[in-house]
Amino acid sequence: MLQNKTTDLDIVRPVVDMLRVHAPGRVNLIGDHTDYTGGLVFPMAVDRGITIDYRVGGSLIALESTAEPGAVVVPLPFDSDPSTVSPQWASYVAAMAAELGTTQGIIGTVASEIPSGAGLSSSAALECALGLALGFDGPPLDLALAARRAEHAATGVPTGIMDQLCIASATEGHATLIDCHTLDVVQVPVPTDLDIVVEFVAHRTLVGSAYTDRVAECARAEAVLGPLRSASITVVERHRAELDDVAFRRARHVVTENERVRDFADALGRGDYPSAGRLMTASHESLRSDFNTSTSAIDRAVERCVTSPGVFGARMTGGGFGGCIVAICEPGALDSGWSVRPSAGAHRVRVLSDGG
Ligand code: GLA
């Protein structure tokens, strides 16, 4: 911790109250690769996240991380290209400062309980937590939109709004059913007699992955079919001959996935866990075969889960190409991975007493 050792940051540490913000990571229960065509997603903020303890003052953002070596120092106002800042997590810091037009500095420590590269949205959590630490004071949707613009500026990857909007707007005990076209968020209670288990299979990054190709392939399908968010499988099948095979399969995934999200929310609401689980497993199969975002290690992990007693369903979660799987099961049915609970979105925690 900063308080317990002398670091380079100590020379600029202002003598003001210590503050704290927290933003959760998220796991997507169902609805992947649907957000950037304005479709439906159903993510849940989890009880692991990013906490920043900081003091306000000066004209620098100066942060240490409990997970990464070295300190990040961003001079304010920041008006250069954030993607050129290193290490990589500093580019999110610089991008958020540029996005918010921040001029007042902070100095502090970032503590993360989310491994980076797990597909649990550590970067969106960092952006949202940082936004609050830098004084953002608007509605969750505006925080999410600012954070998403920062993500694009930092990485160049044209990601959707799911991660930031879930993390900015979640309420404890609920998952967030999001319409990524209207940006409406419905808070759906998550049953307490259901275990949600996340298993980290393989490190990955969306930078340099085929994520950007998937966005382009969906746009190619939309040039023929119109918006995928309002297309049906019948429409996709009818236009099959006008689409190349890749665009056809991408479109088939998106329109069936939107339908699965609706059905999953209904099944969860009825307490029909077997149906909800089957929809998750069908989602995985569609992502594997039509969207090609799974890997053999992820497929094996899903297969192991769905053949275990007491497991209702499992799937890859998030952008794919590695990362995590998520399963729903009877309490205690899986002893691998982390059992996660639905948690509150990004928030200011409390003023800590100033030990220094
Ligand atoms: C990543 C992106 C999201 C979404 C998912 C796939 O997490 O950040 O916007 O596209 O992949 O569903």
mmCIF file of C-alpha atoms and ligand atoms in Angstrom:
data_model
loop_
_atom_site.group_PDB
_atom_site.id
_atom_site.type_symbol
_atom_site.label_atom_id
_atom_site.label_comp_id
_atom_site.label_asym_id
_atom_site.label_seq_id
_atom_site.Cartn_x
_atom_site.Cartn_y
_atom_site.Cartn_z
ATOM 1 C CA MET A 1 0.000 0.000 0.000
ATOM 2 C CA LEU A 2 1.145 3.542 -0.610
ATOM 3 C CA GLN A 3 0.956 4.426 3.083
ATOM 4 C CA ASN A 4 3.414 1.703 4.080
ATOM 5 C CA LYS A 5 6.365 2.449 1.851
ATOM 6 C CA THR A 6 8.108 5.449 0.375
ATOM 7 C CA THR A 7 7.651 5.799 -3.376
ATOM 8 C CA ASP A 8 8.275 8.387 -6.061
ATOM 9 C CA LEU A 9 4.658 9.415 -5.700
ATOM 10 C CA ASP A 10 5.206 10.522 -2.093
ATOM 11 C CA ILE A 11 6.948 13.695 -3.213
ATOM 12 C CA VAL A 12 3.734 14.950 -4.833
ATOM 13 C CA ARG A 13 1.236 13.482 -2.335
ATOM 14 C CA PRO A 14 -1.234 16.229 -1.356
ATOM 15 C CA VAL A 15 -2.379 16.498 2.264
ATOM 16 C CA VAL A 16 -6.133 16.052 1.857
ATOM 17 C CA ASP A 17 -8.703 13.383 2.715
ATOM 18 C CA MET A 18 -8.389 9.900 1.252
ATOM 19 C CA LEU A 19 -11.375 8.940 -0.914
ATOM 20 C CA ARG A 20 -12.457 5.613 -2.388
ATOM 21 C CA VAL A 21 -14.367 4.505 -5.486
ATOM 22 C CA HIS A 22 -15.222 0.983 -6.574
ATOM 23 C CA ALA A 23 -16.389 -0.498 -9.879
ATOM 24 C CA PRO A 24 -17.264 -4.170 -10.334
ATOM 25 C CA GLY A 25 -16.204 -6.484 -13.134
ATOM 26 C CA ARG A 26 -18.982 -8.149 -15.094
ATOM 27 C CA VAL A 27 -19.835 -11.563 -16.391
ATOM 28 C CA ASN A 28 -22.162 -11.840 -19.361
ATOM 29 C CA LEU A 29 -24.815 -14.489 -18.668
ATOM 30 C CA ILE A 30 -26.015 -14.514 -22.286
ATOM 31 C CA GLY A 31 -26.036 -12.248 -25.363
ATOM 32 C CA ASP A 32 -22.524 -12.028 -26.786
ATOM 33 C CA HIS A 33 -21.511 -10.185 -29.932
ATOM 34 C CA THR A 34 -24.943 -8.611 -30.138
ATOM 35 C CA ASP A 35 -24.244 -5.200 -28.570
ATOM 36 C CA TYR A 36 -22.469 -3.539 -31.500
ATOM 37 C CA THR A 37 -25.480 -4.203 -33.752
ATOM 38 C CA GLY A 38 -27.856 -2.745 -31.162
ATOM 39 C CA GLY A 39 -29.081 -6.117 -29.882
ATOM 40 C CA LEU A 40 -29.847 -7.550 -26.445
ATOM 41 C CA VAL A 41 -27.351 -8.502 -23.734
ATOM 42 C CA PHE A 42 -27.746 -9.837 -20.208
ATOM 43 C CA PRO A 43 -24.613 -9.175 -18.153
ATOM 44 C CA MET A 44 -24.251 -9.123 -14.379
ATOM 45 C CA ALA A 45 -21.893 -7.024 -12.265
ATOM 46 C CA VAL A 46 -19.885 -9.328 -9.976
ATOM 47 C CA ASP A 47 -18.484 -9.119 -6.474
ATOM 48 C CA ARG A 48 -14.934 -8.651 -7.724
ATOM 49 C CA GLY A 49 -13.809 -5.342 -9.055
ATOM 50 C CA ILE A 50 -11.455 -2.399 -9.039
ATOM 51 C CA THR A 51 -11.055 -0.080 -6.067
ATOM 52 C CA ILE A 52 -9.182 3.209 -6.200
ATOM 53 C CA ASP A 53 -8.053 4.913 -2.989
ATOM 54 C CA TYR A 54 -6.957 8.444 -3.785
ATOM 55 C CA ARG A 55 -6.516 12.027 -2.757
ATOM 56 C CA VAL A 56 -7.500 14.973 -4.925
ATOM 57 C CA GLY A 57 -5.013 17.694 -5.765
ATOM 58 C CA GLY A 58 -2.240 18.831 -8.083
ATOM 59 C CA SER A 59 -2.201 18.710 -11.841
ATOM 60 C CA LEU A 60 -1.217 15.069 -12.395
ATOM 61 C CA ILE A 61 -2.950 11.725 -12.206
ATOM 62 C CA ALA A 62 -0.450 9.611 -10.292
ATOM 63 C CA LEU A 63 -1.482 6.011 -9.627
ATOM 64 C CA GLU A 64 0.145 2.833 -8.480
ATOM 65 C CA SER A 65 -1.439 -0.551 -9.033
ATOM 66 C CA THR A 66 -1.369 -3.504 -6.669
ATOM 67 C CA ALA A 67 -1.248 -5.760 -9.745
ATOM 68 C CA GLU A 68 1.185 -3.972 -12.084
ATOM 69 C CA PRO A 69 4.742 -2.732 -11.509
ATOM 70 C CA GLY A 70 5.685 0.950 -11.613
ATOM 71 C CA ALA A 71 3.631 4.107 -11.292
ATOM 72 C CA VAL A 72 1.428 5.753 -13.903
ATOM 73 C CA VAL A 73 1.781 9.520 -14.161
ATOM 74 C CA VAL A 74 -0.492 11.408 -16.559
ATOM 75 C CA PRO A 75 -0.035 15.198 -16.837
ATOM 76 C CA LEU A 76 -3.255 17.247 -17.034
ATOM 77 C CA PRO A 77 -4.947 18.382 -19.139
ATOM 78 C CA PHE A 78 -4.184 15.340 -21.293
ATOM 79 C CA ASP A 79 -4.679 16.047 -24.977
ATOM 80 C CA SER A 80 -2.354 13.594 -26.762
ATOM 81 C CA ASP A 81 -3.206 10.193 -28.246
ATOM 82 C CA PRO A 82 -3.899 7.894 -25.244
ATOM 83 C CA SER A 83 -3.128 4.746 -27.235
ATOM 84 C CA THR A 84 0.555 5.767 -27.325
ATOM 85 C CA VAL A 85 0.804 5.879 -23.508
ATOM 86 C CA SER A 86 2.357 2.921 -21.731
ATOM 87 C CA PRO A 87 2.025 0.654 -19.830
ATOM 88 C CA GLN A 88 -1.288 -0.402 -21.336
ATOM 89 C CA TRP A 89 -3.403 0.319 -18.269
ATOM 90 C CA ALA A 90 -2.060 3.895 -18.321
ATOM 91 C CA SER A 91 -3.667 4.387 -21.736
ATOM 92 C CA TYR A 92 -7.125 3.840 -20.125
ATOM 93 C CA VAL A 93 -6.226 6.396 -17.459
ATOM 94 C CA ALA A 94 -5.071 8.944 -20.043
ATOM 95 C CA ALA A 95 -8.108 8.287 -22.264
ATOM 96 C CA MET A 96 -10.580 8.792 -19.412
ATOM 97 C CA ALA A 97 -8.830 12.019 -18.364
ATOM 98 C CA ALA A 98 -8.956 13.276 -21.963
ATOM 99 C CA GLU A 99 -12.600 12.242 -22.308
ATOM 100 C CA LEU A 100 -13.647 14.106 -19.154
ATOM 101 C CA GLY A 101 -11.395 17.119 -19.813
ATOM 102 C CA THR A 102 -9.891 16.599 -16.352
ATOM 103 C CA THR A 103 -7.659 19.363 -15.019
ATOM 104 C CA GLN A 104 -7.534 18.522 -11.290
ATOM 105 C CA GLY A 105 -5.192 15.701 -10.372
ATOM 106 C CA ILE A 106 -5.471 12.685 -8.093
ATOM 107 C CA ILE A 107 -2.874 10.507 -6.468
ATOM 108 C CA GLY A 108 -3.613 7.024 -5.245
ATOM 109 C CA THR A 109 -3.619 3.255 -5.568
ATOM 110 C CA VAL A 110 -5.608 0.968 -7.862
ATOM 111 C CA ALA A 111 -6.431 -2.437 -6.361
ATOM 112 C CA SER A 112 -7.869 -5.055 -8.698
ATOM 113 C CA GLU A 113 -9.585 -8.348 -7.902
ATOM 114 C CA ILE A 114 -10.184 -9.024 -11.616
ATOM 115 C CA PRO A 115 -7.368 -10.619 -13.573
ATOM 116 C CA SER A 116 -6.721 -8.616 -16.747
ATOM 117 C CA GLY A 117 -7.230 -10.600 -19.939
ATOM 118 C CA ALA A 118 -9.958 -12.761 -18.367
ATOM 119 C CA GLY A 119 -12.805 -11.153 -20.303
ATOM 120 C CA LEU A 120 -14.414 -9.886 -17.093
ATOM 121 C CA SER A 121 -14.136 -6.230 -18.143
ATOM 122 C CA SER A 122 -11.276 -5.074 -15.967
ATOM 123 C CA SER A 123 -10.694 -2.178 -18.377
ATOM 124 C CA ALA A 124 -14.344 -1.019 -18.267
ATOM 125 C CA ALA A 125 -14.219 -1.262 -14.462
ATOM 126 C CA LEU A 126 -11.047 0.836 -14.403
ATOM 127 C CA GLU A 127 -12.594 3.426 -16.720
ATOM 128 C CA CYS A 128 -15.803 3.709 -14.664
ATOM 129 C CA ALA A 129 -13.999 3.816 -11.304
ATOM 130 C CA LEU A 130 -11.585 6.383 -12.618
ATOM 131 C CA GLY A 131 -14.407 8.485 -14.037
ATOM 132 C CA LEU A 132 -15.883 8.765 -10.529
ATOM 133 C CA ALA A 133 -12.469 9.455 -8.992
ATOM 134 C CA LEU A 134 -11.936 12.249 -11.528
ATOM 135 C CA GLY A 135 -15.192 13.866 -10.396
ATOM 136 C CA PHE A 136 -17.708 12.623 -12.985
ATOM 137 C CA ASP A 137 -21.119 13.441 -11.548
ATOM 138 C CA GLY A 138 -23.783 12.512 -14.114
ATOM 139 C CA PRO A 139 -26.163 9.622 -14.778
ATOM 140 C CA PRO A 140 -24.809 6.062 -15.217
ATOM 141 C CA LEU A 141 -25.559 6.110 -18.958
ATOM 142 C CA ASP A 142 -23.340 9.167 -19.466
ATOM 143 C CA LEU A 143 -20.555 7.565 -17.426
ATOM 144 C CA ALA A 144 -20.874 4.431 -19.579
ATOM 145 C CA LEU A 145 -20.770 6.399 -22.842
ATOM 146 C CA ALA A 146 -17.709 8.385 -21.720
ATOM 147 C CA ALA A 147 -15.989 5.168 -20.596
ATOM 148 C CA ARG A 148 -16.728 3.462 -23.898
ATOM 149 C CA ARG A 149 -15.286 6.397 -25.865
ATOM 150 C CA ALA A 150 -12.213 6.182 -23.639
ATOM 151 C CA GLU A 151 -11.938 2.425 -24.340
ATOM 152 C CA HIS A 152 -12.036 3.108 -28.087
ATOM 153 C CA ALA A 153 -9.408 5.861 -27.800
ATOM 154 C CA ALA A 154 -7.142 3.661 -25.658
ATOM 155 C CA THR A 155 -7.364 0.447 -27.679
ATOM 156 C CA GLY A 156 -8.711 1.250 -31.142
ATOM 157 C CA VAL A 157 -11.050 -1.775 -30.795
ATOM 158 C CA PRO A 158 -14.670 -0.879 -31.773
ATOM 159 C CA THR A 159 -16.314 -2.506 -28.753
ATOM 160 C CA GLY A 160 -20.006 -2.195 -27.872
ATOM 161 C CA ILE A 161 -21.629 -0.587 -24.838
ATOM 162 C CA MET A 162 -22.405 -3.736 -22.822
ATOM 163 C CA ASP A 163 -19.491 -3.744 -20.384
ATOM 164 C CA GLN A 164 -19.510 -0.070 -19.452
ATOM 165 C CA LEU A 165 -23.302 0.203 -19.214
ATOM 166 C CA CYS A 166 -23.598 -2.863 -16.992
ATOM 167 C CA ILE A 167 -20.763 -1.693 -14.744
ATOM 168 C CA ALA A 168 -22.085 1.873 -14.508
ATOM 169 C CA SER A 169 -25.729 0.997 -13.884
ATOM 170 C CA ALA A 170 -25.974 -2.353 -12.065
ATOM 171 C CA THR A 171 -27.865 -2.713 -8.793
ATOM 172 C CA GLU A 172 -27.046 -5.309 -6.157
ATOM 173 C CA GLY A 173 -28.899 -8.616 -6.492
ATOM 174 C CA HIS A 174 -29.742 -8.006 -10.152
ATOM 175 C CA ALA A 175 -28.447 -8.684 -13.640
ATOM 176 C CA THR A 176 -28.880 -6.004 -16.319
ATOM 177 C CA LEU A 177 -31.003 -6.747 -19.381
ATOM 178 C CA ILE A 178 -29.803 -4.116 -21.855
ATOM 179 C CA ASP A 179 -31.260 -3.104 -25.190
ATOM 180 C CA CYS A 180 -28.125 -1.808 -26.896
ATOM 181 C CA HIS A 181 -30.144 0.199 -29.422
ATOM 182 C CA THR A 182 -32.370 2.179 -27.039
ATOM 183 C CA LEU A 183 -29.814 1.841 -24.193
ATOM 184 C CA ASP A 184 -32.674 0.947 -21.832
ATOM 185 C CA VAL A 185 -31.521 -1.105 -18.846
ATOM 186 C CA VAL A 186 -33.911 -3.417 -16.992
ATOM 187 C CA GLN A 187 -32.690 -4.648 -13.606
ATOM 188 C CA VAL A 188 -33.661 -8.333 -13.374
ATOM 189 C CA PRO A 189 -33.488 -10.057 -9.955
ATOM 190 C CA VAL A 190 -31.059 -12.976 -9.883
ATOM 191 C CA PRO A 191 -32.482 -15.921 -7.894
ATOM 192 C CA THR A 192 -30.559 -16.605 -4.702
ATOM 193 C CA ASP A 193 -30.905 -20.382 -5.029
ATOM 194 C CA LEU A 194 -28.842 -20.440 -8.221
ATOM 195 C CA ASP A 195 -25.037 -20.563 -8.282
ATOM 196 C CA ILE A 196 -23.300 -18.573 -10.994
ATOM 197 C CA VAL A 197 -19.773 -19.862 -11.480
ATOM 198 C CA VAL A 198 -17.029 -18.234 -13.527
ATOM 199 C CA GLU A 199 -13.946 -20.173 -14.563
ATOM 200 C CA PHE A 200 -10.860 -18.473 -15.988
ATOM 201 C CA VAL A 201 -9.599 -20.666 -18.835
ATOM 202 C CA ALA A 202 -7.021 -18.664 -20.788
ATOM 203 C CA HIS A 203 -5.589 -15.167 -20.913
ATOM 204 C CA ARG A 204 -6.598 -13.135 -23.964
ATOM 205 C CA THR A 205 -6.752 -9.580 -25.292
ATOM 206 C CA LEU A 206 -9.203 -8.123 -27.816
ATOM 207 C CA VAL A 207 -6.465 -5.857 -29.185
ATOM 208 C CA GLY A 208 -5.163 -7.629 -32.282
ATOM 209 C CA SER A 209 -7.896 -10.303 -32.073
ATOM 210 C CA ALA A 210 -10.562 -11.006 -34.698
ATOM 211 C CA TYR A 211 -13.082 -8.892 -32.700
ATOM 212 C CA THR A 212 -12.757 -6.029 -35.218
ATOM 213 C CA ASP A 213 -13.306 -8.514 -38.076
ATOM 214 C CA ARG A 214 -16.529 -9.701 -36.408
ATOM 215 C CA VAL A 215 -17.812 -6.118 -36.261
ATOM 216 C CA ALA A 216 -17.045 -5.712 -39.994
ATOM 217 C CA GLU A 217 -18.631 -9.079 -40.865
ATOM 218 C CA CYS A 218 -21.856 -8.082 -39.083
ATOM 219 C CA ALA A 219 -21.848 -4.761 -40.946
ATOM 220 C CA ARG A 220 -21.515 -6.744 -44.210
ATOM 221 C CA ALA A 221 -24.584 -8.802 -43.277
ATOM 222 C CA GLU A 222 -26.501 -5.645 -42.328
ATOM 223 C CA ALA A 223 -25.762 -4.098 -45.733
ATOM 224 C CA VAL A 224 -27.988 -6.872 -47.155
ATOM 225 C CA LEU A 225 -30.422 -7.565 -44.308
ATOM 226 C CA GLY A 226 -30.837 -4.178 -42.644
ATOM 227 C CA PRO A 227 -30.392 -3.861 -38.862
ATOM 228 C CA LEU A 228 -29.758 -7.293 -37.335
ATOM 229 C CA ARG A 229 -31.444 -6.189 -34.120
ATOM 230 C CA SER A 230 -34.810 -6.255 -35.901
ATOM 231 C CA ALA A 231 -34.146 -9.156 -38.302
ATOM 232 C CA SER A 232 -35.532 -12.659 -37.710
ATOM 233 C CA ILE A 233 -34.015 -16.018 -38.566
ATOM 234 C CA THR A 234 -36.628 -16.310 -41.351
ATOM 235 C CA VAL A 235 -35.321 -13.107 -42.955
ATOM 236 C CA VAL A 236 -31.710 -14.283 -42.619
ATOM 237 C CA GLU A 237 -32.543 -17.665 -44.215
ATOM 238 C CA ARG A 238 -34.524 -16.004 -47.015
ATOM 239 C CA HIS A 239 -31.514 -13.859 -48.016
ATOM 240 C CA ARG A 240 -28.953 -16.636 -47.667
ATOM 241 C CA ALA A 241 -28.021 -16.616 -51.351
ATOM 242 C CA GLU A 242 -27.183 -12.896 -51.226
ATOM 243 C CA LEU A 243 -24.768 -13.340 -48.323
ATOM 244 C CA ASP A 244 -21.333 -14.903 -48.303
ATOM 245 C CA ASP A 245 -21.102 -17.892 -45.960
ATOM 246 C CA VAL A 246 -19.280 -15.976 -43.201
ATOM 247 C CA ALA A 247 -21.747 -13.059 -43.193
ATOM 248 C CA PHE A 248 -24.654 -15.551 -43.196
ATOM 249 C CA ARG A 249 -23.325 -17.429 -40.160
ATOM 250 C CA ARG A 250 -22.521 -14.214 -38.258
ATOM 251 C CA ALA A 251 -26.069 -12.950 -38.916
ATOM 252 C CA ARG A 252 -27.580 -16.283 -37.870
ATOM 253 C CA HIS A 253 -25.718 -16.112 -34.575
ATOM 254 C CA VAL A 254 -26.790 -12.535 -33.840
ATOM 255 C CA VAL A 255 -30.503 -12.934 -34.558
ATOM 256 C CA THR A 256 -30.793 -16.250 -32.704
ATOM 257 C CA GLU A 257 -28.737 -14.880 -29.793
ATOM 258 C CA ASN A 258 -31.089 -11.891 -29.424
ATOM 259 C CA GLU A 259 -33.971 -14.378 -29.206
ATOM 260 C CA ARG A 260 -32.096 -16.478 -26.644
ATOM 261 C CA VAL A 261 -31.525 -13.416 -24.442
ATOM 262 C CA ARG A 262 -35.285 -12.731 -24.333
ATOM 263 C CA ASP A 263 -36.072 -16.378 -23.616
ATOM 264 C CA PHE A 264 -33.341 -16.619 -20.960
ATOM 265 C CA ALA A 265 -34.687 -13.591 -19.074
ATOM 266 C CA ASP A 266 -38.167 -15.158 -19.167
ATOM 267 C CA ALA A 267 -36.905 -18.554 -18.011
ATOM 268 C CA LEU A 268 -34.935 -17.012 -15.153
ATOM 269 C CA GLY A 269 -38.009 -15.032 -14.097
ATOM 270 C CA ARG A 270 -40.084 -18.258 -14.010
ATOM 271 C CA GLY A 271 -37.389 -20.076 -12.040
ATOM 272 C CA ASP A 272 -37.054 -22.487 -14.953
ATOM 273 C CA TYR A 273 -33.313 -23.112 -14.585
ATOM 274 C CA PRO A 274 -33.130 -26.133 -16.919
ATOM 275 C CA SER A 275 -34.512 -24.017 -19.801
ATOM 276 C CA ALA A 276 -32.219 -21.104 -18.910
ATOM 277 C CA GLY A 277 -29.255 -23.491 -18.862
ATOM 278 C CA ARG A 278 -30.156 -25.016 -22.227
ATOM 279 C CA LEU A 279 -30.273 -21.507 -23.727
ATOM 280 C CA MET A 280 -26.782 -20.770 -22.369
ATOM 281 C CA THR A 281 -25.407 -23.964 -23.842
ATOM 282 C CA ALA A 282 -27.115 -23.222 -27.185
ATOM 283 C CA SER A 283 -25.559 -19.744 -27.078
ATOM 284 C CA HIS A 284 -22.138 -21.307 -26.645
ATOM 285 C CA GLU A 285 -22.708 -23.642 -29.581
ATOM 286 C CA SER A 286 -23.749 -20.704 -31.777
ATOM 287 C CA LEU A 287 -20.686 -18.657 -30.746
ATOM 288 C CA ARG A 288 -18.489 -21.695 -31.411
ATOM 289 C CA SER A 289 -19.834 -22.771 -34.773
ATOM 290 C CA ASP A 290 -21.398 -19.650 -36.336
ATOM 291 C CA PHE A 291 -19.423 -16.826 -34.745
ATOM 292 C CA ASN A 292 -16.074 -18.639 -34.316
ATOM 293 C CA THR A 293 -15.121 -16.852 -31.108
ATOM 294 C CA SER A 294 -14.488 -19.910 -28.936
ATOM 295 C CA THR A 295 -11.306 -21.945 -28.527
ATOM 296 C CA SER A 296 -10.805 -25.668 -27.953
ATOM 297 C CA ALA A 297 -9.791 -25.049 -24.313
ATOM 298 C CA ILE A 298 -12.985 -23.035 -23.738
ATOM 299 C CA ASP A 299 -15.065 -25.733 -25.483
ATOM 300 C CA ARG A 300 -13.548 -28.406 -23.242
ATOM 301 C CA ALA A 301 -14.269 -26.351 -20.115
ATOM 302 C CA VAL A 302 -17.902 -25.840 -21.186
ATOM 303 C CA GLU A 303 -18.263 -29.544 -21.995
ATOM 304 C CA ARG A 304 -16.851 -30.527 -18.586
ATOM 305 C CA CYS A 305 -19.342 -28.207 -16.862
ATOM 306 C CA VAL A 306 -22.450 -29.232 -18.768
ATOM 307 C CA THR A 307 -21.755 -32.917 -18.154
ATOM 308 C CA SER A 308 -21.374 -32.354 -14.381
ATOM 309 C CA PRO A 309 -24.354 -33.214 -12.147
ATOM 310 C CA GLY A 310 -26.368 -30.207 -11.012
ATOM 311 C CA VAL A 311 -25.174 -27.910 -13.832
ATOM 312 C CA PHE A 312 -27.990 -26.361 -15.893
ATOM 313 C CA GLY A 313 -25.832 -24.801 -18.619
ATOM 314 C CA ALA A 314 -22.520 -23.165 -19.462
ATOM 315 C CA ARG A 315 -20.996 -20.978 -22.148
ATOM 316 C CA MET A 316 -18.070 -18.798 -23.082
ATOM 317 C CA THR A 317 -18.621 -15.265 -21.852
ATOM 318 C CA GLY A 318 -17.587 -11.894 -23.289
ATOM 319 C CA GLY A 319 -15.564 -11.239 -26.403
ATOM 320 C CA GLY A 320 -14.104 -14.750 -26.579
ATOM 321 C CA PHE A 321 -10.840 -15.979 -28.140
ATOM 322 C CA GLY A 322 -10.020 -17.172 -24.609
ATOM 323 C CA GLY A 323 -11.036 -15.662 -21.301
ATOM 324 C CA CYS A 324 -13.678 -17.214 -19.055
ATOM 325 C CA ILE A 325 -16.673 -19.495 -19.132
ATOM 326 C CA VAL A 326 -19.809 -19.003 -17.029
ATOM 327 C CA ALA A 327 -22.088 -21.746 -15.723
ATOM 328 C CA ILE A 328 -25.356 -21.780 -13.782
ATOM 329 C CA CYS A 329 -25.900 -24.660 -11.400
ATOM 330 C CA GLU A 330 -27.406 -25.909 -8.184
ATOM 331 C CA PRO A 331 -25.646 -24.437 -5.147
ATOM 332 C CA GLY A 332 -22.283 -26.143 -4.634
ATOM 333 C CA ALA A 333 -22.527 -28.307 -7.788
ATOM 334 C CA LEU A 334 -19.241 -26.967 -9.173
ATOM 335 C CA ASP A 335 -16.164 -26.650 -7.027
ATOM 336 C CA SER A 336 -13.922 -25.178 -9.721
ATOM 337 C CA GLY A 337 -13.916 -21.447 -10.538
ATOM 338 C CA TRP A 338 -15.428 -18.555 -8.598
ATOM 339 C CA SER A 339 -18.994 -18.433 -7.429
ATOM 340 C CA VAL A 340 -19.988 -14.822 -8.168
ATOM 341 C CA ARG A 341 -22.892 -12.772 -6.812
ATOM 342 C CA PRO A 342 -24.779 -9.936 -8.525
ATOM 343 C CA SER A 343 -23.336 -6.685 -7.244
ATOM 344 C CA ALA A 344 -23.810 -2.928 -7.327
ATOM 345 C CA GLY A 345 -22.403 -0.843 -10.162
ATOM 346 C CA ALA A 346 -19.659 1.782 -9.957
ATOM 347 C CA HIS A 347 -19.974 3.950 -6.850
ATOM 348 C CA ARG A 348 -18.195 6.171 -4.389
ATOM 349 C CA VAL A 349 -17.572 4.181 -1.233
ATOM 350 C CA ARG A 350 -16.888 6.451 1.742
ATOM 351 C CA VAL A 351 -14.387 8.942 3.006
ATOM 352 C CA LEU A 352 -11.603 7.145 4.856
ATOM 353 C CA SER A 353 -9.971 8.770 7.822
ATOM 354 C CA ASP A 354 -6.647 10.296 6.825
ATOM 355 C CA GLY A 355 -4.053 8.137 8.537
ATOM 356 C CA GLY A 356 -1.214 10.307 7.186
HETATM 357 C C1 GLA B 1 -16.356 -7.420 -25.323
HETATM 358 C C2 GLA B 1 -16.842 -6.030 -25.713
HETATM 359 C C3 GLA B 1 -18.350 -5.922 -25.578
HETATM 360 C C4 GLA B 1 -19.064 -7.061 -26.293
HETATM 361 C C5 GLA B 1 -18.437 -8.397 -25.927
HETATM 362 C C6 GLA B 1 -19.028 -9.527 -26.736
HETATM 363 O O1 GLA B 1 -16.569 -7.646 -23.971
HETATM 364 O O2 GLA B 1 -16.237 -5.054 -24.886
HETATM 365 O O3 GLA B 1 -18.778 -4.672 -26.041
HETATM 366 O O4 GLA B 1 -19.062 -6.848 -27.677
HETATM 367 O O5 GLA B 1 -17.027 -8.397 -26.109
HETATM 368 O O6 GLA B 1 -20.353 -9.698 -26.402
#
